[in-house]
Each structure stands twice: as C-alpha cells, then as structure tokens.
Amino acid sequence: MQKLKNYIGGQWIEPTGCQWLDVENPSTCEIVAQVPLSSARELDQAVEAARQAFPGWAATPADRRVEPLFKLAHLMRENMEKLSRTITTEMGKSLPDARAEMKRALENVEAACGMPILQQGDKLVAASGGIDGEVLRLPIGVFGMIPPFNFPAMVPFWFLPYAVAAGNTYVIKPSEQVPCSLQAIGELVERAGFPPGVINIVNGDRNVAEAMLAHPDIAGISFVGSSRVARIVAETCARSGKRYQALGGAKNHLVVMPDAKIDEVVRNLVTSGFGCAGQRCMASSAIVCVGDRVHDEITAKFVAASREVIVANPLDPEVADEGMVMGPVISKAAKERIEGLIATGIKEGANLVLDGRGIRVPGNNRGYFIGPTVFTGVRPGMEIHATEIFGPVQVILKADTLDQAIAIINAHEYGNGASIYTQNGYWARKFKLEAEAGMIGINVGIPAPVAYLPFGGMKASMFGDIKGQGKSVADFFTHPKVVTERYWPEG
Ligand code: NAD
C-alpha cells in the first residue's frame, strides 16, 4: 500500500510523529493508500521553501518560467490514462469523467503557458504634460490552495499553473479524501524541472488548511469546497489582509421551457444530474419545468432514462468505457447524509418517484452506491430544494412562467450555474441577463467553462471577486503596481 509523502523544497519527505489517514476506494472500500495528517510544522517548512524560492523565480524571465509548464503539459498528456485511473480509484467517478477531468487540468496548464502575454501591463504615454503612466503586473509572493474532493486533479489547476507562471511560488494541501492524484501529478512536477520550492505539497486535513489561513507569509488563498468553509476562508483572509478567492457549494437549476427539445433535454439531464454520482459543482440538481405538459413529459421520460443508468464500480472492465456509468459517492458519511436527505424529502411531502436507496451492485457489496433518485412535487423552501445534496438526487419543481422560474433561482442561496432549454431567443436572452448564477447554460446541461474562460459562481457559491482559470485569474496572482514618471530636458 502506498504511503504518501509531502513535497517540500524539491524533496519528497515523510513526516514523522503524525497521524495517518486511510484513503479508501469508495467502490470497494479497499484501502489504497495512507495519507499523513501533517502539522503546522510541515506547513511552515513548505512556506519557508516557497518564500526562499520566490525572489529568484519572480526574477526569472517570463518565457523561462513557462518552460517547465510546457514540459508538465507533455508529461500529463503522456500519463493521462494512469492519472485518470488514479482519480477513479480514489474518487469513484467513471473513467470517461476522469479522462475529461485530466483533459481540463491539462488545458489549464496550456492556457497558463500564455502568461508572457496574459501578464503584460499597460502604458499611457502622455498621461499628463510630459508624464507617462505605466501599470506593471508583478508577482506577489507565496500563494496557497485548498481543494475539494470531487475534482482531485482539475480544480487545483484552475489556479496553480497561473500562479507559478506569473512568478509566484505555491503551497497546496490536497483534499485528504483523495490525495493520490496530486501525489502522482507532483511526481510529474518534479520531473518538469521547476526549481526547488516553487511548488510544494503538504498533505493533511483542516488543521493544515487552518494553518495556511493563519500563515503570515502566505499572500493569498484559492479555496474550493463547501460554502460553509468558503465563508470561513473569506472572513479569515479578509481579517488578515490576504487575497482570497473562495468558491463554494451549489444548487444548479435547469429550466425547461415549453418549446424545448425534450429528448435532448432528457439526455443532458441524465449526464448532468447523475454523472460523477451528482458530486459535481456544476451538476444540475433542481429541474424547473415551465407548464404542466413539460412537467409530465419530462418526469416520465427522465425517470425512464434514469432507470437505464449503469451503477457499477467504474473500474469493472465490463463497463469501464461506457459513457454513462455511475460510481459510488465518496464515503460512508456522504452516503448516510444523502440517504438522510432522501428521508427528509419524503417527510416533507415530496413524491419519491425513483428511489436509489438500497441498490445492489453485483460483486461490490461494500461500496457506497446510491442509485439515481428523483423527487417530484417539490416546492421552493423544502429542505431538499434548499440544501446542496451533492449526490445522485434530482428534485423536479413546477413553474407557470419563465418569470416564476427565474424567481425560484434568484431566491435560492446558491448561484453557481443555471441552464435554460429553449429555442426562443427572447427567453434565452432574458434568462442569461436575469438569472443570478455565475455560469449560464443555454441548451447545455453542464455549463462549465473551458480553461480559457473564468470559472466561478455568485451569491453563496463564491466569495471574492476574481474567478478561477482564464485570463482574469492573472489579476489574482499579480499586483498592478502603477508608475507615474517624468524626466526634465537636459541643460
Ligand atoms: P469541504 O469544504 O468539506 O472541504 C474542502 C477543503 O477544505 C478540504 O481540503 C478540507 O480539508 C478543507 N477544510 C475542511 N474544513 C475546513 C475548515 N474548517 N477550515 C479550512 N479548511 C477546511 O468540501 P468537500 O466536501 O471536499 O467538497 C465538496 C464541496 O465542494 C461541495 O459543496 C461542492 O459544491 C464544492 N465545490 C465547488 C466548486 C465550485 O467551483 N464552486 C467546485 C468543486 C466543488
């Protein structure tokens, strides 16, 4: 069994005297690795390594700073299949999902290779009489990242490659539930030739994360996880003057209008709602049908299609390459929480038209499986609508008009993604302007932006102003120092 290490100052180090946590394959409950729960001491060592590496790295010419990123992209491409299997083993998503995750991580490395252009400043000649104004976009120092469990490889890459390409140095604490993927990528980071201390990995749980938030030598934090913790991250960083971008939870609504192409919608609903067992921050989790006819047709066809989803260990060779395989949820605790919310929905009076509890997966009696689950008769304000279930549970609501559907979305605590299905340009335009969500889909079930565009939500789905990935993240990792200069004539 693999015992994971920390990567600090270019060395793989096994911490001593700490506790170890078992990393479980959620499909089989087999222990696949042990992760050290490091202490503030290991974090201090990593931050010190990053702090010492900063001046030299910041002064390295921009084109040389992206050289190891080009190499890393090449190594990630070469190791794509192995890394995808590592993701599936520790997280439980299907192999096609894991490959898509790796592809997006890689895209972000490639996008960050454009930093010599993204980081260019501005100059205004003759800002005043004989005076020029100039904006320099300078690296800042040591940045930290705290990721969630559901995208162990991709989410860190919304930030890390941009941070280091801009001349900063980096410390990342992987999610303790899925630390193996970043360990494997860390080995490629080592081979890519970054100078020691530029990228550091410290394994651990919330204790390391809290030490990062408190550390005086960390200039900024990128966090992705639940809104409860995102809020703590934002408040703690604001108090100590750190930069932060804290992306939180979601409840993504998908509105179906009377003119929607229903068969396409149903296909999208199944992959959006049940891919990754509903554990995607961009998964559709609340379907709003506009009108009775749409409601009845969507319910009938969606429930029928959901019954066809293959629930299995995603590494089972018989199904590994199937497009729509649904693996387990991440842990026993997650399974119990989700099943508890299904029981709540029944108590609240919603109709459980498809119940995924108690599903049997032949050959995998111990995994944390829940089958596709669908509620109808759900009203805004019910707990199963208000709460982020983060599992394979869809709630169907009814609205009479588009205005009512948008009002349901806008009254919700979260605002990560929202989609509309319609062929009508007026409805689509109204939706994209009025729906309060940071990422909008029009006839798209998972409106997750590609690496070249910003990723992040509104309301409780994101605290902070600068989203992840894309060209705008360069603003998070640079300080726009403004120079006003003039020279007098000689003699
Ligand atoms: P989580 O908030 O439980 O944990 C996220 C990270 O925070 C982990 O690394 C954990 O060790 C650390 N942590 C836990 N408690 C902490 C504390 N008190 N202080 C500091 N750090 C702490 O989230 P999770 O269960 O790993 O991930 C699922 C959540 O992430 C869902 O809510 C999902 O919507 C969200 N998510 C959001 C996005 C997005 O783009 N908005 C993307 C992916 C996941």
mmCIF file of C-alpha atoms and ligand atoms in Angstrom, residues 145-151 154-155 158-159 173-178 204-211 213 223-230 232-233 236 246-252 278-282 330 337 388 390 414 416 439 455-457 460-462, ligand 1:
data_model
loop_
_atom_site.group_PDB
_atom_site.id
_atom_site.type_symbol
_atom_site.label_atom_id
_atom_site.label_comp_id
_atom_site.label_asym_id
_atom_site.label_seq_id
_atom_site.Cartn_x
_atom_site.Cartn_y
_atom_site.Cartn_z
ATOM 1 C CA MET A 145 -4.576 26.342 -2.443
ATOM 2 C CA ILE A 146 -7.151 24.222 -0.586
ATOM 3 C CA PRO A 147 -9.171 21.973 -2.950
ATOM 4 C CA PRO A 148 -12.285 19.768 -2.520
ATOM 5 C CA PHE A 149 -12.611 16.009 -3.027
ATOM 6 C CA ASN A 150 -14.682 15.879 -6.202
ATOM 7 C CA PHE A 151 -12.079 17.004 -8.774
ATOM 8 C CA MET A 154 -8.624 19.524 -12.155
ATOM 9 C CA VAL A 155 -9.621 22.062 -9.504
ATOM 10 C CA TRP A 158 -7.720 26.388 -12.141
ATOM 11 C CA PHE A 159 -5.068 28.231 -10.105
ATOM 12 C CA LYS A 173 -2.857 20.935 0.550
ATOM 13 C CA PRO A 174 -4.716 18.178 -1.334
ATOM 14 C CA SER A 175 -8.125 17.021 -0.104
ATOM 15 C CA GLU A 176 -7.356 14.354 2.499
ATOM 16 C CA GLN A 177 -10.110 12.193 0.971
ATOM 17 C CA VAL A 178 -8.416 11.990 -2.459
ATOM 18 C CA GLY A 204 -3.254 16.991 5.757
ATOM 19 C CA ASP A 205 -6.743 17.845 6.878
ATOM 20 C CA ARG A 206 -8.369 21.051 8.044
ATOM 21 C CA ASN A 207 -5.529 21.639 10.545
ATOM 22 C CA VAL A 208 -3.079 22.302 7.710
ATOM 23 C CA ALA A 209 -5.734 24.384 5.923
ATOM 24 C CA GLU A 210 -6.280 26.485 9.028
ATOM 25 C CA ALA A 211 -2.533 26.928 9.438
ATOM 26 C CA LEU A 213 -5.125 30.737 6.532
ATOM 27 C CA PHE A 223 -10.195 27.724 -1.919
ATOM 28 C CA VAL A 224 -12.803 25.442 -3.495
ATOM 29 C CA GLY A 225 -15.206 23.425 -1.346
ATOM 30 C CA SER A 226 -18.392 23.806 0.653
ATOM 31 C CA SER A 227 -19.889 27.260 1.218
ATOM 32 C CA ARG A 228 -19.610 26.783 4.964
ATOM 33 C CA VAL A 229 -15.819 26.565 4.737
ATOM 34 C CA ALA A 230 -15.578 29.068 1.845
ATOM 35 C CA ILE A 232 -14.623 30.932 6.873
ATOM 36 C CA VAL A 233 -11.776 31.200 4.356
ATOM 37 C CA THR A 236 -10.231 34.823 7.853
ATOM 38 C CA ALA A 246 -13.288 31.099 -2.190
ATOM 39 C CA LEU A 247 -15.586 29.030 -4.404
ATOM 40 C CA GLY A 248 -18.391 27.296 -2.522
ATOM 41 C CA GLY A 249 -21.334 24.954 -2.950
ATOM 42 C CA ALA A 250 -24.126 24.891 -5.494
ATOM 43 C CA LYS A 251 -27.705 24.005 -6.320
ATOM 44 C CA ASN A 252 -27.888 24.335 -10.064
ATOM 45 C CA GLY A 278 -24.173 14.057 -8.694
ATOM 46 C CA GLN A 279 -20.963 15.205 -6.997
ATOM 47 C CA ARG A 280 -20.108 17.971 -9.445
ATOM 48 C CA CYS A 281 -20.429 21.611 -8.501
ATOM 49 C CA MET A 282 -21.955 22.158 -11.960
ATOM 50 C CA ILE A 330 -17.253 9.433 -1.861
ATOM 51 C CA ARG A 337 -26.032 12.132 4.720
ATOM 52 C CA GLU A 388 -26.960 21.089 -1.668
ATOM 53 C CA PHE A 390 -24.262 16.582 -3.597
ATOM 54 C CA TYR A 414 -26.602 29.467 -4.216
ATOM 55 C CA ASN A 416 -23.146 28.665 -9.287
ATOM 56 C CA MET A 439 -22.234 30.409 -15.205
ATOM 57 C CA PHE A 455 -14.943 29.693 -13.585
ATOM 58 C CA GLY A 456 -16.965 30.747 -10.531
ATOM 59 C CA GLY A 457 -20.424 31.488 -9.182
ATOM 60 C CA ALA A 460 -23.064 31.816 -1.575
ATOM 61 C CA SER A 461 -21.348 29.924 -4.410
ATOM 62 C CA MET A 462 -18.403 32.293 -4.425
HETATM 63 P P1 NAD B 1 -15.139 20.803 2.158
HETATM 64 O O1 NAD B 1 -15.478 22.240 2.310
HETATM 65 O O2 NAD B 1 -15.581 19.853 3.192
HETATM 66 O O3 NAD B 1 -13.547 20.625 2.092
HETATM 67 C C1 NAD B 1 -12.766 21.343 1.141
HETATM 68 C C2 NAD B 1 -11.346 21.521 1.668
HETATM 69 O O4 NAD B 1 -11.384 22.329 2.853
HETATM 70 C C3 NAD B 1 -10.656 20.218 2.062
HETATM 71 O O5 NAD B 1 -9.326 20.271 1.551
HETATM 72 C C4 NAD B 1 -10.671 20.230 3.590
HETATM 73 O O6 NAD B 1 -9.536 19.613 4.163
HETATM 74 C C5 NAD B 1 -10.658 21.722 3.918
HETATM 75 N N1 NAD B 1 -11.379 22.086 5.154
HETATM 76 C C6 NAD B 1 -12.400 21.427 5.752
HETATM 77 N N2 NAD B 1 -12.823 22.125 6.841
HETATM 78 C C7 NAD B 1 -12.060 23.252 6.909
HETATM 79 C C8 NAD B 1 -12.022 24.360 7.791
HETATM 80 N N3 NAD B 1 -12.845 24.472 8.822
HETATM 81 N N4 NAD B 1 -11.127 25.336 7.548
HETATM 82 C C9 NAD B 1 -10.282 25.267 6.495
HETATM 83 N N5 NAD B 1 -10.277 24.222 5.614
HETATM 84 C C10 NAD B 1 -11.147 23.228 5.825
HETATM 85 O O7 NAD B 1 -15.643 20.370 0.700
HETATM 86 P P2 NAD B 1 -15.640 18.915 0.033
HETATM 87 O O8 NAD B 1 -16.672 18.067 0.686
HETATM 88 O O9 NAD B 1 -14.252 18.410 -0.090
HETATM 89 O O10 NAD B 1 -16.107 19.271 -1.462
HETATM 90 C C11 NAD B 1 -17.452 19.341 -1.857
HETATM 91 C C12 NAD B 1 -17.916 20.766 -1.927
HETATM 92 O O11 NAD B 1 -17.100 21.500 -2.838
HETATM 93 C C13 NAD B 1 -19.346 20.896 -2.457
HETATM 94 O O12 NAD B 1 -20.014 21.843 -1.679
HETATM 95 C C14 NAD B 1 -19.143 21.400 -3.873
HETATM 96 O O13 NAD B 1 -20.216 22.136 -4.409
HETATM 97 C C15 NAD B 1 -17.938 22.249 -3.708
HETATM 98 N N6 NAD B 1 -17.279 22.510 -4.986
HETATM 99 C C16 NAD B 1 -17.436 23.736 -5.534
HETATM 100 C C17 NAD B 1 -16.853 24.029 -6.745
HETATM 101 C C18 NAD B 1 -17.056 25.391 -7.376
HETATM 102 O O14 NAD B 1 -16.485 25.632 -8.421
HETATM 103 N N7 NAD B 1 -17.828 26.273 -6.778
HETATM 104 C C19 NAD B 1 -16.087 23.058 -7.403
HETATM 105 C C20 NAD B 1 -15.939 21.801 -6.804
HETATM 106 C C21 NAD B 1 -16.540 21.544 -5.588
#
